[in-house]
Amino acid sequence: MYILLLVLETLMSYVSACLVSVGIKDTHSPVDCESAANWLAMNSSDYQDPNWVRQNTVPCPRCELRIIENQDWSLKMKCLPPCSYDFCWRCRGVWTEHGGENGLDLYTCIHDEYEETVLGNTAESAADRYRDCHQNWTNNESLMQLAKAKLQQLHTDIIPGLSNKQLATVQQLQFIAEAWSQIMESRRVLKWSYAYAYYLREDQVEKQAFLKLKQDKAEIPLRKLYNYAEDELNALLDSDGPSENFNKFRSDLSDWTRITRITTSFL
Ligand SMILES: *[C@@H]1O[C@H](CO)[C@@H](O)[C@H](O)[C@H]1NC(C)=O
Ligand SMILES: *[C@@H]1O[C@H](CO)[C@@H](O)[C@H](O)[C@H]1NC(C)=O
Ligand SMILES: *[C@@H]1O[C@H](CO)[C@@H](O)[C@H](O)[C@H]1NC(C)=O
């Protein structure tokens, strides 16, 4: 109980800190607040278009994440955390070389303009990467919304109806709501894991592979849980009276919920 409270408290402080700094209400672990805000602000059709990406963004010289040009055309670029590198849009040099004794303003650069080469992080590969991550983000977002709707329906109609039919109390049927609540939570975490994947450096091959492994590990029991929750629940709803499979349904569904909770927590 104490540990649960501790976890809840940490989670709440995380959410509220983010609400204050960037105004996001959705819990977005494993992504940090600033990156999550940035992700939500990205115009998805623009970022999937290599021409737009080439003209409007520049790769950070340190981590290669593409950063959008400042709206006021000022030259000082700041990469997202944890990189947070300050650099010049025009010459791609470290920003401190513009300030100090040189005393230059935000719009002046006396170095040579950086020449884009065909090698390295191209606009094409950045747009491809974004498209993949965004697609899986959106798919998981819709699956999360479906689970959310189902959960509401469970509370208003399904559980009360099932309670009459299976001669169980509403309280005894809470494990069904817990299963759907876990499905919703796992889809939420998976969804944000795709934004997290996008912000990983392209050369962080091991980290990317490890994340992919964890995503797959979370996806497998989640699908089982989903299919089981959906099919067996429908079977119970279709039965005429108390079903002899009810106890098995309860213990199996609770097991899959627990396994899914564990594999999701690794993300
Ligand atoms: C996103 O970009 C597209 C194409 O540039 C544009 O038509 C659309 O209005 C933009 N959407 C938003 C919400 O800014
Ligand atoms: C998106 O999901 C598909 C299907 O599971 C997978 O093949 C693909 O690798 C995923 N994309 C990313 C960027 O993880
Ligand atoms: C949701 O995320 C999983 C990765 O765990 C991915 O395989 C899948 O393509 C995404 N979308 C859907 C509809 O499952």
PDB file of C-alpha atoms and ligand atoms in Angstrom:
ATOM      1  CA  MET A   1       0.000   0.000   0.000  1.00  0.00           C
ATOM      2  CA  TYR A   2       2.776   2.372   0.991  1.00  0.00           C
ATOM      3  CA  ILE A   3       4.677   1.648  -2.204  1.00  0.00           C
ATOM      4  CA  LEU A   4       1.554   2.203  -4.233  1.00  0.00           C
ATOM      5  CA  LEU A   5       1.084   5.616  -2.652  1.00  0.00           C
ATOM      6  CA  LEU A   6       4.692   6.456  -3.316  1.00  0.00           C
ATOM      7  CA  VAL A   7       4.368   5.526  -6.982  1.00  0.00           C
ATOM      8  CA  LEU A   8       1.149   7.480  -7.272  1.00  0.00           C
ATOM      9  CA  GLU A   9       2.729  10.510  -5.681  1.00  0.00           C
ATOM     10  CA  THR A  10       5.718  10.428  -8.023  1.00  0.00           C
ATOM     11  CA  LEU A  11       3.376  10.076 -10.968  1.00  0.00           C
ATOM     12  CA  MET A  12       1.211  12.984  -9.842  1.00  0.00           C
ATOM     13  CA  SER A  13       4.170  15.292  -9.328  1.00  0.00           C
ATOM     14  CA  TYR A  14       5.431  14.329 -12.784  1.00  0.00           C
ATOM     15  CA  VAL A  15       2.065  15.159 -14.354  1.00  0.00           C
ATOM     16  CA  SER A  16       1.550  18.436 -12.530  1.00  0.00           C
ATOM     17  CA  ALA A  17       5.110  19.610 -13.192  1.00  0.00           C
ATOM     18  CA  CYS A  18       4.403  19.097 -16.851  1.00  0.00           C
ATOM     19  CA  LEU A  19       1.025  20.811 -16.709  1.00  0.00           C
ATOM     20  CA  VAL A  20       2.714  23.898 -15.327  1.00  0.00           C
ATOM     21  CA  SER A  21       5.690  23.963 -17.685  1.00  0.00           C
ATOM     22  CA  VAL A  22       4.174  22.919 -20.998  1.00  0.00           C
ATOM     23  CA  GLY A  23       0.460  22.311 -20.381  1.00  0.00           C
ATOM     24  CA  ILE A  24       0.096  18.617 -21.272  1.00  0.00           C
ATOM     25  CA  LYS A  25      -2.598  16.714 -19.407  1.00  0.00           C
ATOM     26  CA  ASP A  26      -1.945  13.236 -20.815  1.00  0.00           C
ATOM     27  CA  THR A  27       0.568  11.174 -18.849  1.00  0.00           C
ATOM     28  CA  HIS A  28       3.396  10.610 -21.289  1.00  0.00           C
ATOM     29  CA  SER A  29       6.084   8.470 -19.680  1.00  0.00           C
ATOM     30  CA  PRO A  30       8.587   7.300 -20.969  1.00  0.00           C
ATOM     31  CA  VAL A  31       8.906  10.660 -22.780  1.00  0.00           C
ATOM     32  CA  ASP A  32       9.951  13.797 -20.881  1.00  0.00           C
ATOM     33  CA  CYS A  33       7.650  16.858 -20.743  1.00  0.00           C
ATOM     34  CA  GLU A  34       9.472  19.013 -23.242  1.00  0.00           C
ATOM     35  CA  SER A  35       9.807  16.305 -25.878  1.00  0.00           C
ATOM     36  CA  ALA A  36       6.159  15.313 -25.387  1.00  0.00           C
ATOM     37  CA  ALA A  37       5.062  18.919 -25.898  1.00  0.00           C
ATOM     38  CA  ASN A  38       7.271  19.145 -28.945  1.00  0.00           C
ATOM     39  CA  TRP A  39       5.858  15.902 -30.340  1.00  0.00           C
ATOM     40  CA  LEU A  40       2.267  17.093 -29.920  1.00  0.00           C
ATOM     41  CA  ALA A  41       3.072  20.425 -31.564  1.00  0.00           C
ATOM     42  CA  MET A  42       4.568  18.832 -34.683  1.00  0.00           C
ATOM     43  CA  ASN A  43       2.420  19.139 -37.781  1.00  0.00           C
ATOM     44  CA  SER A  44       2.375  15.509 -38.867  1.00  0.00           C
ATOM     45  CA  SER A  45       1.830  16.137 -42.566  1.00  0.00           C
ATOM     46  CA  ASP A  46       4.718  18.611 -42.708  1.00  0.00           C
ATOM     47  CA  TYR A  47       7.139  16.308 -40.930  1.00  0.00           C
ATOM     48  CA  GLN A  48       6.334  13.473 -43.331  1.00  0.00           C
ATOM     49  CA  ASP A  49       7.296  15.623 -46.279  1.00  0.00           C
ATOM     50  CA  PRO A  50      11.078  15.506 -46.954  1.00  0.00           C
ATOM     51  CA  ASN A  51      10.976  18.818 -48.842  1.00  0.00           C
ATOM     52  CA  TRP A  52       9.371  20.580 -45.937  1.00  0.00           C
ATOM     53  CA  VAL A  53      11.799  18.954 -43.510  1.00  0.00           C
ATOM     54  CA  ARG A  54      14.783  20.032 -45.637  1.00  0.00           C
ATOM     55  CA  GLN A  55      13.633  23.643 -45.836  1.00  0.00           C
ATOM     56  CA  ASN A  56      12.359  24.159 -42.328  1.00  0.00           C
ATOM     57  CA  THR A  57      14.463  22.058 -39.998  1.00  0.00           C
ATOM     58  CA  VAL A  58      18.127  21.565 -39.331  1.00  0.00           C
ATOM     59  CA  PRO A  59      19.875  18.570 -37.718  1.00  0.00           C
ATOM     60  CA  CYS A  60      21.450  19.297 -34.349  1.00  0.00           C
ATOM     61  CA  PRO A  61      25.238  19.031 -34.887  1.00  0.00           C
ATOM     62  CA  ARG A  62      25.575  17.031 -31.692  1.00  0.00           C
ATOM     63  CA  CYS A  63      22.673  14.534 -31.729  1.00  0.00           C
ATOM     64  CA  GLU A  64      21.235  14.952 -35.263  1.00  0.00           C
ATOM     65  CA  LEU A  65      17.647  15.410 -34.150  1.00  0.00           C
ATOM     66  CA  ARG A  66      16.036  17.816 -36.625  1.00  0.00           C
ATOM     67  CA  ILE A  67      15.025  21.085 -34.976  1.00  0.00           C
ATOM     68  CA  ILE A  68      12.503  23.453 -36.531  1.00  0.00           C
ATOM     69  CA  GLU A  69      13.582  26.948 -37.531  1.00  0.00           C
ATOM     70  CA  ASN A  70      12.699  29.730 -35.095  1.00  0.00           C
ATOM     71  CA  GLN A  71       9.513  31.545 -36.004  1.00  0.00           C
ATOM     72  CA  ASP A  72      11.260  34.938 -35.739  1.00  0.00           C
ATOM     73  CA  TRP A  73      14.199  33.764 -37.957  1.00  0.00           C
ATOM     74  CA  SER A  74      16.672  34.249 -35.118  1.00  0.00           C
ATOM     75  CA  LEU A  75      19.744  32.052 -35.482  1.00  0.00           C
ATOM     76  CA  LYS A  76      20.116  30.624 -31.997  1.00  0.00           C
ATOM     77  CA  MET A  77      18.866  27.029 -32.028  1.00  0.00           C
ATOM     78  CA  LYS A  78      18.324  24.921 -28.950  1.00  0.00           C
ATOM     79  CA  CYS A  79      18.126  21.146 -29.149  1.00  0.00           C
ATOM     80  CA  LEU A  80      15.659  19.233 -26.960  1.00  0.00           C
ATOM     81  CA  PRO A  81      16.784  17.667 -23.672  1.00  0.00           C
ATOM     82  CA  PRO A  82      18.768  15.646 -22.789  1.00  0.00           C
ATOM     83  CA  CYS A  83      20.987  17.056 -25.575  1.00  0.00           C
ATOM     84  CA  SER A  84      20.009  20.759 -25.149  1.00  0.00           C
ATOM     85  CA  TYR A  85      22.872  21.858 -27.412  1.00  0.00           C
ATOM     86  CA  ASP A  86      22.867  25.559 -28.401  1.00  0.00           C
ATOM     87  CA  PHE A  87      23.983  26.095 -31.953  1.00  0.00           C
ATOM     88  CA  CYS A  88      23.725  28.489 -34.889  1.00  0.00           C
ATOM     89  CA  TRP A  89      21.164  27.822 -37.640  1.00  0.00           C
ATOM     90  CA  ARG A  90      23.419  29.227 -40.332  1.00  0.00           C
ATOM     91  CA  CYS A  91      26.934  27.913 -39.607  1.00  0.00           C
ATOM     92  CA  ARG A  92      25.952  25.004 -37.264  1.00  0.00           C
ATOM     93  CA  GLY A  93      28.727  26.077 -34.885  1.00  0.00           C
ATOM     94  CA  VAL A  94      28.344  26.064 -31.125  1.00  0.00           C
ATOM     95  CA  TRP A  95      26.364  29.166 -30.156  1.00  0.00           C
ATOM     96  CA  THR A  96      28.826  30.504 -27.567  1.00  0.00           C
ATOM     97  CA  GLU A  97      31.134  31.498 -30.450  1.00  0.00           C
ATOM     98  CA  HIS A  98      28.536  34.092 -31.421  1.00  0.00           C
ATOM     99  CA  GLY A  99      28.249  35.812 -28.070  1.00  0.00           C
ATOM    100  CA  GLY A 100      30.887  36.950 -25.598  1.00  0.00           C
ATOM    101  CA  GLU A 101      33.607  39.167 -27.023  1.00  0.00           C
ATOM    102  CA  ASN A 102      32.137  39.052 -30.502  1.00  0.00           C
ATOM    103  CA  GLY A 103      29.030  40.660 -29.009  1.00  0.00           C
ATOM    104  CA  LEU A 104      26.837  39.622 -31.929  1.00  0.00           C
ATOM    105  CA  ASP A 105      23.052  39.606 -31.785  1.00  0.00           C
ATOM    106  CA  LEU A 106      20.622  36.743 -32.396  1.00  0.00           C
ATOM    107  CA  TYR A 107      20.403  37.499 -36.110  1.00  0.00           C
ATOM    108  CA  THR A 108      24.074  37.811 -37.061  1.00  0.00           C
ATOM    109  CA  CYS A 109      26.587  35.128 -37.942  1.00  0.00           C
ATOM    110  CA  ILE A 110      30.066  35.962 -39.272  1.00  0.00           C
ATOM    111  CA  HIS A 111      31.067  32.386 -40.038  1.00  0.00           C
ATOM    112  CA  ASP A 112      30.657  30.619 -43.347  1.00  0.00           C
ATOM    113  CA  GLU A 113      27.252  29.148 -44.029  1.00  0.00           C
ATOM    114  CA  TYR A 114      27.142  25.392 -43.457  1.00  0.00           C
ATOM    115  CA  GLU A 115      26.990  23.373 -46.649  1.00  0.00           C
ATOM    116  CA  GLU A 116      24.541  20.456 -46.533  1.00  0.00           C
ATOM    117  CA  THR A 117      26.125  17.205 -47.722  1.00  0.00           C
ATOM    118  CA  VAL A 118      24.287  14.200 -49.058  1.00  0.00           C
ATOM    119  CA  LEU A 119      25.814  12.054 -46.333  1.00  0.00           C
ATOM    120  CA  GLY A 120      24.530  11.801 -42.799  1.00  0.00           C
ATOM    121  CA  ASN A 121      21.033  12.398 -41.518  1.00  0.00           C
ATOM    122  CA  THR A 122      19.097  13.358 -44.622  1.00  0.00           C
ATOM    123  CA  ALA A 123      15.689  14.963 -44.676  1.00  0.00           C
ATOM    124  CA  GLU A 124      14.395  11.822 -46.407  1.00  0.00           C
ATOM    125  CA  SER A 125      15.440   9.448 -43.646  1.00  0.00           C
ATOM    126  CA  ALA A 126      14.164  11.854 -40.986  1.00  0.00           C
ATOM    127  CA  ALA A 127      10.771  12.058 -42.711  1.00  0.00           C
ATOM    128  CA  ASP A 128      10.626   8.247 -43.052  1.00  0.00           C
ATOM    129  CA  ARG A 129      11.484   7.744 -39.434  1.00  0.00           C
ATOM    130  CA  TYR A 130       8.871  10.246 -38.351  1.00  0.00           C
ATOM    131  CA  ARG A 131       6.213   8.619 -40.554  1.00  0.00           C
ATOM    132  CA  ASP A 132       6.839   5.172 -39.014  1.00  0.00           C
ATOM    133  CA  CYS A 133       6.785   6.408 -35.448  1.00  0.00           C
ATOM    134  CA  HIS A 134       3.793   8.646 -36.034  1.00  0.00           C
ATOM    135  CA  GLN A 135       1.802   5.843 -37.633  1.00  0.00           C
ATOM    136  CA  ASN A 136       2.316   3.526 -34.675  1.00  0.00           C
ATOM    137  CA  TRP A 137       1.680   6.382 -32.280  1.00  0.00           C
ATOM    138  CA  THR A 138      -1.675   7.121 -33.933  1.00  0.00           C
ATOM    139  CA  ASN A 139      -2.687   3.465 -34.135  1.00  0.00           C
ATOM    140  CA  ASN A 140      -1.982   2.918 -30.483  1.00  0.00           C
ATOM    141  CA  GLU A 141      -3.764   6.145 -29.611  1.00  0.00           C
ATOM    142  CA  SER A 142      -6.948   4.910 -31.315  1.00  0.00           C
ATOM    143  CA  LEU A 143      -6.671   1.539 -29.588  1.00  0.00           C
ATOM    144  CA  MET A 144      -6.302   3.393 -26.304  1.00  0.00           C
ATOM    145  CA  GLN A 145      -9.442   5.434 -27.020  1.00  0.00           C
ATOM    146  CA  LEU A 146     -11.382   2.257 -27.840  1.00  0.00           C
ATOM    147  CA  ALA A 147     -10.328   0.705 -24.539  1.00  0.00           C
ATOM    148  CA  LYS A 148     -11.352   3.885 -22.744  1.00  0.00           C
ATOM    149  CA  ALA A 149     -14.816   3.784 -24.312  1.00  0.00           C
ATOM    150  CA  LYS A 150     -15.147   0.112 -23.416  1.00  0.00           C
ATOM    151  CA  LEU A 151     -14.221   0.844 -19.830  1.00  0.00           C
ATOM    152  CA  GLN A 152     -16.977   3.425 -19.555  1.00  0.00           C
ATOM    153  CA  GLN A 153     -19.471   1.024 -21.067  1.00  0.00           C
ATOM    154  CA  LEU A 154     -18.381  -1.649 -18.586  1.00  0.00           C
ATOM    155  CA  HIS A 155     -19.172   0.600 -15.669  1.00  0.00           C
ATOM    156  CA  THR A 156     -22.497   1.846 -16.982  1.00  0.00           C
ATOM    157  CA  ASP A 157     -24.038  -1.258 -18.656  1.00  0.00           C
ATOM    158  CA  ILE A 158     -21.942  -4.370 -18.981  1.00  0.00           C
ATOM    159  CA  ILE A 159     -20.905  -5.074 -15.403  1.00  0.00           C
ATOM    160  CA  PRO A 160     -24.331  -4.383 -13.874  1.00  0.00           C
ATOM    161  CA  GLY A 161     -25.921  -6.651 -16.509  1.00  0.00           C
ATOM    162  CA  LEU A 162     -23.370  -9.384 -15.993  1.00  0.00           C
ATOM    163  CA  SER A 163     -23.807  -9.125 -12.251  1.00  0.00           C
ATOM    164  CA  ASN A 164     -27.459 -10.143 -12.578  1.00  0.00           C
ATOM    165  CA  LYS A 165     -26.696 -12.953 -14.968  1.00  0.00           C
ATOM    166  CA  GLN A 166     -23.662 -14.484 -13.218  1.00  0.00           C
ATOM    167  CA  LEU A 167     -25.044 -13.925  -9.715  1.00  0.00           C
ATOM    168  CA  ALA A 168     -21.860 -12.089  -8.755  1.00  0.00           C
ATOM    169  CA  THR A 169     -21.678  -8.676  -7.123  1.00  0.00           C
ATOM    170  CA  VAL A 170     -20.455  -5.665  -9.038  1.00  0.00           C
ATOM    171  CA  GLN A 171     -17.476  -5.674  -6.704  1.00  0.00           C
ATOM    172  CA  GLN A 172     -16.642  -9.276  -7.630  1.00  0.00           C
ATOM    173  CA  LEU A 173     -16.639  -8.275 -11.303  1.00  0.00           C
ATOM    174  CA  GLN A 174     -14.101  -5.510 -10.897  1.00  0.00           C
ATOM    175  CA  PHE A 175     -11.371  -7.729 -12.370  1.00  0.00           C
ATOM    176  CA  ILE A 176     -12.969  -7.166 -15.797  1.00  0.00           C
ATOM    177  CA  ALA A 177     -12.686  -3.401 -15.444  1.00  0.00           C
ATOM    178  CA  GLU A 178      -9.119  -3.851 -14.207  1.00  0.00           C
ATOM    179  CA  ALA A 179      -8.273  -5.801 -17.346  1.00  0.00           C
ATOM    180  CA  TRP A 180      -9.626  -3.067 -19.629  1.00  0.00           C
ATOM    181  CA  SER A 181      -8.002  -0.405 -17.592  1.00  0.00           C
ATOM    182  CA  GLN A 182      -4.676  -2.208 -18.081  1.00  0.00           C
ATOM    183  CA  ILE A 183      -5.313  -2.461 -21.835  1.00  0.00           C
ATOM    184  CA  MET A 184      -5.868   1.283 -21.929  1.00  0.00           C
ATOM    185  CA  GLU A 185      -2.750   1.998 -19.883  1.00  0.00           C
ATOM    186  CA  SER A 186      -0.558  -0.307 -21.957  1.00  0.00           C
ATOM    187  CA  ARG A 187      -1.724   1.311 -25.211  1.00  0.00           C
ATOM    188  CA  ARG A 188      -0.951   4.707 -23.701  1.00  0.00           C
ATOM    189  CA  VAL A 189       2.576   3.677 -22.765  1.00  0.00           C
ATOM    190  CA  LEU A 190       3.166   1.991 -26.131  1.00  0.00           C
ATOM    191  CA  LYS A 191       1.898   5.083 -27.894  1.00  0.00           C
ATOM    192  CA  TRP A 192       4.419   7.305 -26.132  1.00  0.00           C
ATOM    193  CA  SER A 193       7.171   4.741 -26.616  1.00  0.00           C
ATOM    194  CA  TYR A 194       6.970   5.625 -30.326  1.00  0.00           C
ATOM    195  CA  ALA A 195       7.599   9.287 -29.624  1.00  0.00           C
ATOM    196  CA  TYR A 196      10.463   8.131 -27.424  1.00  0.00           C
ATOM    197  CA  ALA A 197      11.823   6.055 -30.318  1.00  0.00           C
ATOM    198  CA  TYR A 198      11.702   9.096 -32.586  1.00  0.00           C
ATOM    199  CA  TYR A 199      13.809  11.159 -30.205  1.00  0.00           C
ATOM    200  CA  LEU A 200      16.477   8.503 -29.807  1.00  0.00           C
ATOM    201  CA  ARG A 201      19.600   9.387 -31.760  1.00  0.00           C
ATOM    202  CA  GLU A 202      19.802   7.552 -35.021  1.00  0.00           C
ATOM    203  CA  ASP A 203      23.218   6.204 -34.103  1.00  0.00           C
ATOM    204  CA  GLN A 204      21.934   4.806 -30.797  1.00  0.00           C
ATOM    205  CA  VAL A 205      21.418   1.484 -32.478  1.00  0.00           C
ATOM    206  CA  GLU A 206      21.586  -0.601 -29.312  1.00  0.00           C
ATOM    207  CA  LYS A 207      19.093   1.565 -27.465  1.00  0.00           C
ATOM    208  CA  GLN A 208      16.733   1.409 -30.415  1.00  0.00           C
ATOM    209  CA  ALA A 209      17.003  -2.369 -30.618  1.00  0.00           C
ATOM    210  CA  PHE A 210      16.435  -2.693 -26.869  1.00  0.00           C
ATOM    211  CA  LEU A 211      13.365  -0.477 -27.045  1.00  0.00           C
ATOM    212  CA  LYS A 212      11.989  -2.509 -29.934  1.00  0.00           C
ATOM    213  CA  LEU A 213      12.489  -5.677 -27.914  1.00  0.00           C
ATOM    214  CA  LYS A 214      10.616  -4.182 -24.959  1.00  0.00           C
ATOM    215  CA  GLN A 215       7.807  -2.976 -27.225  1.00  0.00           C
ATOM    216  CA  ASP A 216       7.399  -6.463 -28.678  1.00  0.00           C
ATOM    217  CA  LYS A 217       7.539  -8.031 -25.216  1.00  0.00           C
ATOM    218  CA  ALA A 218       4.760  -5.708 -24.062  1.00  0.00           C
ATOM    219  CA  GLU A 219       2.687  -6.177 -27.208  1.00  0.00           C
ATOM    220  CA  ILE A 220       2.411  -9.984 -27.032  1.00  0.00           C
ATOM    221  CA  PRO A 221       0.664 -10.387 -23.647  1.00  0.00           C
ATOM    222  CA  LEU A 222      -1.332  -7.232 -24.334  1.00  0.00           C
ATOM    223  CA  ARG A 223      -2.817  -8.779 -27.475  1.00  0.00           C
ATOM    224  CA  LYS A 224      -3.570 -11.984 -25.575  1.00  0.00           C
ATOM    225  CA  LEU A 225      -5.203 -10.001 -22.802  1.00  0.00           C
ATOM    226  CA  TYR A 226      -7.239  -8.019 -25.315  1.00  0.00           C
ATOM    227  CA  ASN A 227      -8.458 -11.069 -27.237  1.00  0.00           C
ATOM    228  CA  TYR A 228      -9.273 -12.928 -24.072  1.00  0.00           C
ATOM    229  CA  ALA A 229     -11.072  -9.990 -22.492  1.00  0.00           C
ATOM    230  CA  GLU A 230     -13.082  -9.385 -25.650  1.00  0.00           C
ATOM    231  CA  ASP A 231     -13.991 -12.968 -26.674  1.00  0.00           C
ATOM    232  CA  GLU A 232     -14.631 -14.484 -23.260  1.00  0.00           C
ATOM    233  CA  LEU A 233     -16.587 -11.483 -22.111  1.00  0.00           C
ATOM    234  CA  ASN A 234     -18.814 -11.737 -25.175  1.00  0.00           C
ATOM    235  CA  ALA A 235     -19.294 -15.456 -24.525  1.00  0.00           C
ATOM    236  CA  LEU A 236     -20.388 -14.718 -20.962  1.00  0.00           C
ATOM    237  CA  LEU A 237     -22.743 -12.010 -22.165  1.00  0.00           C
ATOM    238  CA  ASP A 238     -24.271 -14.424 -24.691  1.00  0.00           C
ATOM    239  CA  SER A 239     -24.817 -17.218 -22.173  1.00  0.00           C
ATOM    240  CA  ASP A 240     -28.323 -17.664 -20.816  1.00  0.00           C
ATOM    241  CA  GLY A 241     -27.503 -18.004 -17.163  1.00  0.00           C
ATOM    242  CA  PRO A 242     -24.545 -18.386 -14.780  1.00  0.00           C
ATOM    243  CA  SER A 243     -21.659 -19.894 -16.750  1.00  0.00           C
ATOM    244  CA  GLU A 244     -19.528 -22.725 -15.417  1.00  0.00           C
ATOM    245  CA  ASN A 245     -16.545 -21.062 -17.085  1.00  0.00           C
ATOM    246  CA  PHE A 246     -16.849 -18.003 -14.915  1.00  0.00           C
ATOM    247  CA  ASN A 247     -14.179 -18.956 -12.368  1.00  0.00           C
ATOM    248  CA  LYS A 248     -11.711 -19.923 -15.047  1.00  0.00           C
ATOM    249  CA  PHE A 249     -12.406 -16.647 -16.840  1.00  0.00           C
ATOM    250  CA  ARG A 250     -11.712 -14.740 -13.646  1.00  0.00           C
ATOM    251  CA  SER A 251      -8.411 -16.426 -12.871  1.00  0.00           C
ATOM    252  CA  ASP A 252      -7.136 -16.374 -16.479  1.00  0.00           C
ATOM    253  CA  LEU A 253      -8.068 -12.766 -17.078  1.00  0.00           C
ATOM    254  CA  SER A 254      -6.478 -11.696 -13.809  1.00  0.00           C
ATOM    255  CA  ASP A 255      -3.292 -13.549 -14.756  1.00  0.00           C
ATOM    256  CA  TRP A 256      -3.057 -11.897 -18.175  1.00  0.00           C
ATOM    257  CA  THR A 257      -3.724  -8.520 -16.607  1.00  0.00           C
ATOM    258  CA  ARG A 258      -0.857  -9.044 -14.179  1.00  0.00           C
ATOM    259  CA  ILE A 259       1.567 -10.238 -16.859  1.00  0.00           C
ATOM    260  CA  THR A 260       0.672  -7.327 -19.120  1.00  0.00           C
ATOM    261  CA  ARG A 261       1.153  -4.868 -16.274  1.00  0.00           C
ATOM    262  CA  ILE A 262       4.653  -6.231 -15.674  1.00  0.00           C
ATOM    263  CA  THR A 263       5.795  -6.223 -19.307  1.00  0.00           C
ATOM    264  CA  THR A 264       4.386  -2.712 -19.816  1.00  0.00           C
ATOM    265  CA  SER A 265       6.269  -1.467 -16.774  1.00  0.00           C
ATOM    266  CA  PHE A 266       9.578  -2.321 -18.476  1.00  0.00           C
ATOM    267  CA  LEU A 267       8.981   0.303 -21.163  1.00  0.00           C
TER     268      LEU A 267
HETATM  269  C1  LIG B   1      -0.066  21.239 -41.434  1.00  0.00           C
HETATM  270  O1  LIG B   1       0.603  21.417 -42.666  1.00  0.00           O
HETATM  271  C2  LIG B   1      -0.230  21.307 -43.804  1.00  0.00           C
HETATM  272  C3  LIG B   1       0.641  21.317 -45.034  1.00  0.00           C
HETATM  273  O2  LIG B   1       1.688  22.237 -44.922  1.00  0.00           O
HETATM  274  C4  LIG B   1      -1.264  22.421 -43.769  1.00  0.00           C
HETATM  275  O3  LIG B   1      -2.122  22.340 -44.882  1.00  0.00           O
HETATM  276  C5  LIG B   1      -2.067  22.296 -42.481  1.00  0.00           C
HETATM  277  O4  LIG B   1      -2.975  23.376 -42.361  1.00  0.00           O
HETATM  278  C6  LIG B   1      -1.166  22.286 -41.261  1.00  0.00           C
HETATM  279  N1  LIG B   1      -1.960  21.983 -40.097  1.00  0.00           N
HETATM  280  C7  LIG B   1      -1.852  22.676 -38.962  1.00  0.00           C
HETATM  281  C8  LIG B   1      -2.724  22.232 -37.835  1.00  0.00           C
HETATM  282  O5  LIG B   1      -1.120  23.638 -38.835  1.00  0.00           O
HETATM  283  C1  LIG B   2       5.449   0.086 -36.260  1.00  0.00           C
HETATM  284  O1  LIG B   2       4.702  -1.090 -36.161  1.00  0.00           O
HETATM  285  C2  LIG B   2       4.987  -2.041 -37.160  1.00  0.00           C
HETATM  286  C3  LIG B   2       4.027  -3.204 -36.987  1.00  0.00           C
HETATM  287  O2  LIG B   2       4.111  -3.766 -35.722  1.00  0.00           O
HETATM  288  C4  LIG B   2       6.441  -2.468 -37.047  1.00  0.00           C
HETATM  289  O3  LIG B   2       6.766  -3.390 -38.066  1.00  0.00           O
HETATM  290  C5  LIG B   2       7.322  -1.234 -37.167  1.00  0.00           C
HETATM  291  O4  LIG B   2       8.684  -1.589 -36.961  1.00  0.00           O
HETATM  292  C6  LIG B   2       6.931  -0.192 -36.153  1.00  0.00           C
HETATM  293  N1  LIG B   2       7.677   1.019 -36.388  1.00  0.00           N
HETATM  294  C7  LIG B   2       8.536   1.509 -35.496  1.00  0.00           C
HETATM  295  C8  LIG B   2       9.202   2.785 -35.850  1.00  0.00           C
HETATM  296  O5  LIG B   2       8.783   0.948 -34.444  1.00  0.00           O
HETATM  297  C1  LIG B   3       0.937  -0.238 -31.615  1.00  0.00           C
HETATM  298  O1  LIG B   3       2.199  -0.534 -31.095  1.00  0.00           O
HETATM  299  C2  LIG B   3       2.741  -1.779 -31.467  1.00  0.00           C
HETATM  300  C3  LIG B   3       4.098  -1.973 -30.862  1.00  0.00           C
HETATM  301  O2  LIG B   3       4.095  -2.470 -29.621  1.00  0.00           O
HETATM  302  C4  LIG B   3       2.915  -1.890 -32.938  1.00  0.00           C
HETATM  303  O3  LIG B   3       3.385  -3.172 -33.265  1.00  0.00           O
HETATM  304  C5  LIG B   3       1.604  -1.653 -33.596  1.00  0.00           C
HETATM  305  O4  LIG B   3       1.798  -1.599 -34.992  1.00  0.00           O
HETATM  306  C6  LIG B   3       0.970  -0.359 -33.127  1.00  0.00           C
HETATM  307  N1  LIG B   3      -0.328  -0.256 -33.735  1.00  0.00           N
HETATM  308  C7  LIG B   3      -1.283  -1.200 -33.715  1.00  0.00           C
HETATM  309  C8  LIG B   3      -2.537  -0.902 -34.449  1.00  0.00           C
HETATM  310  O5  LIG B   3      -1.157  -2.235 -33.089  1.00  0.00           O
END
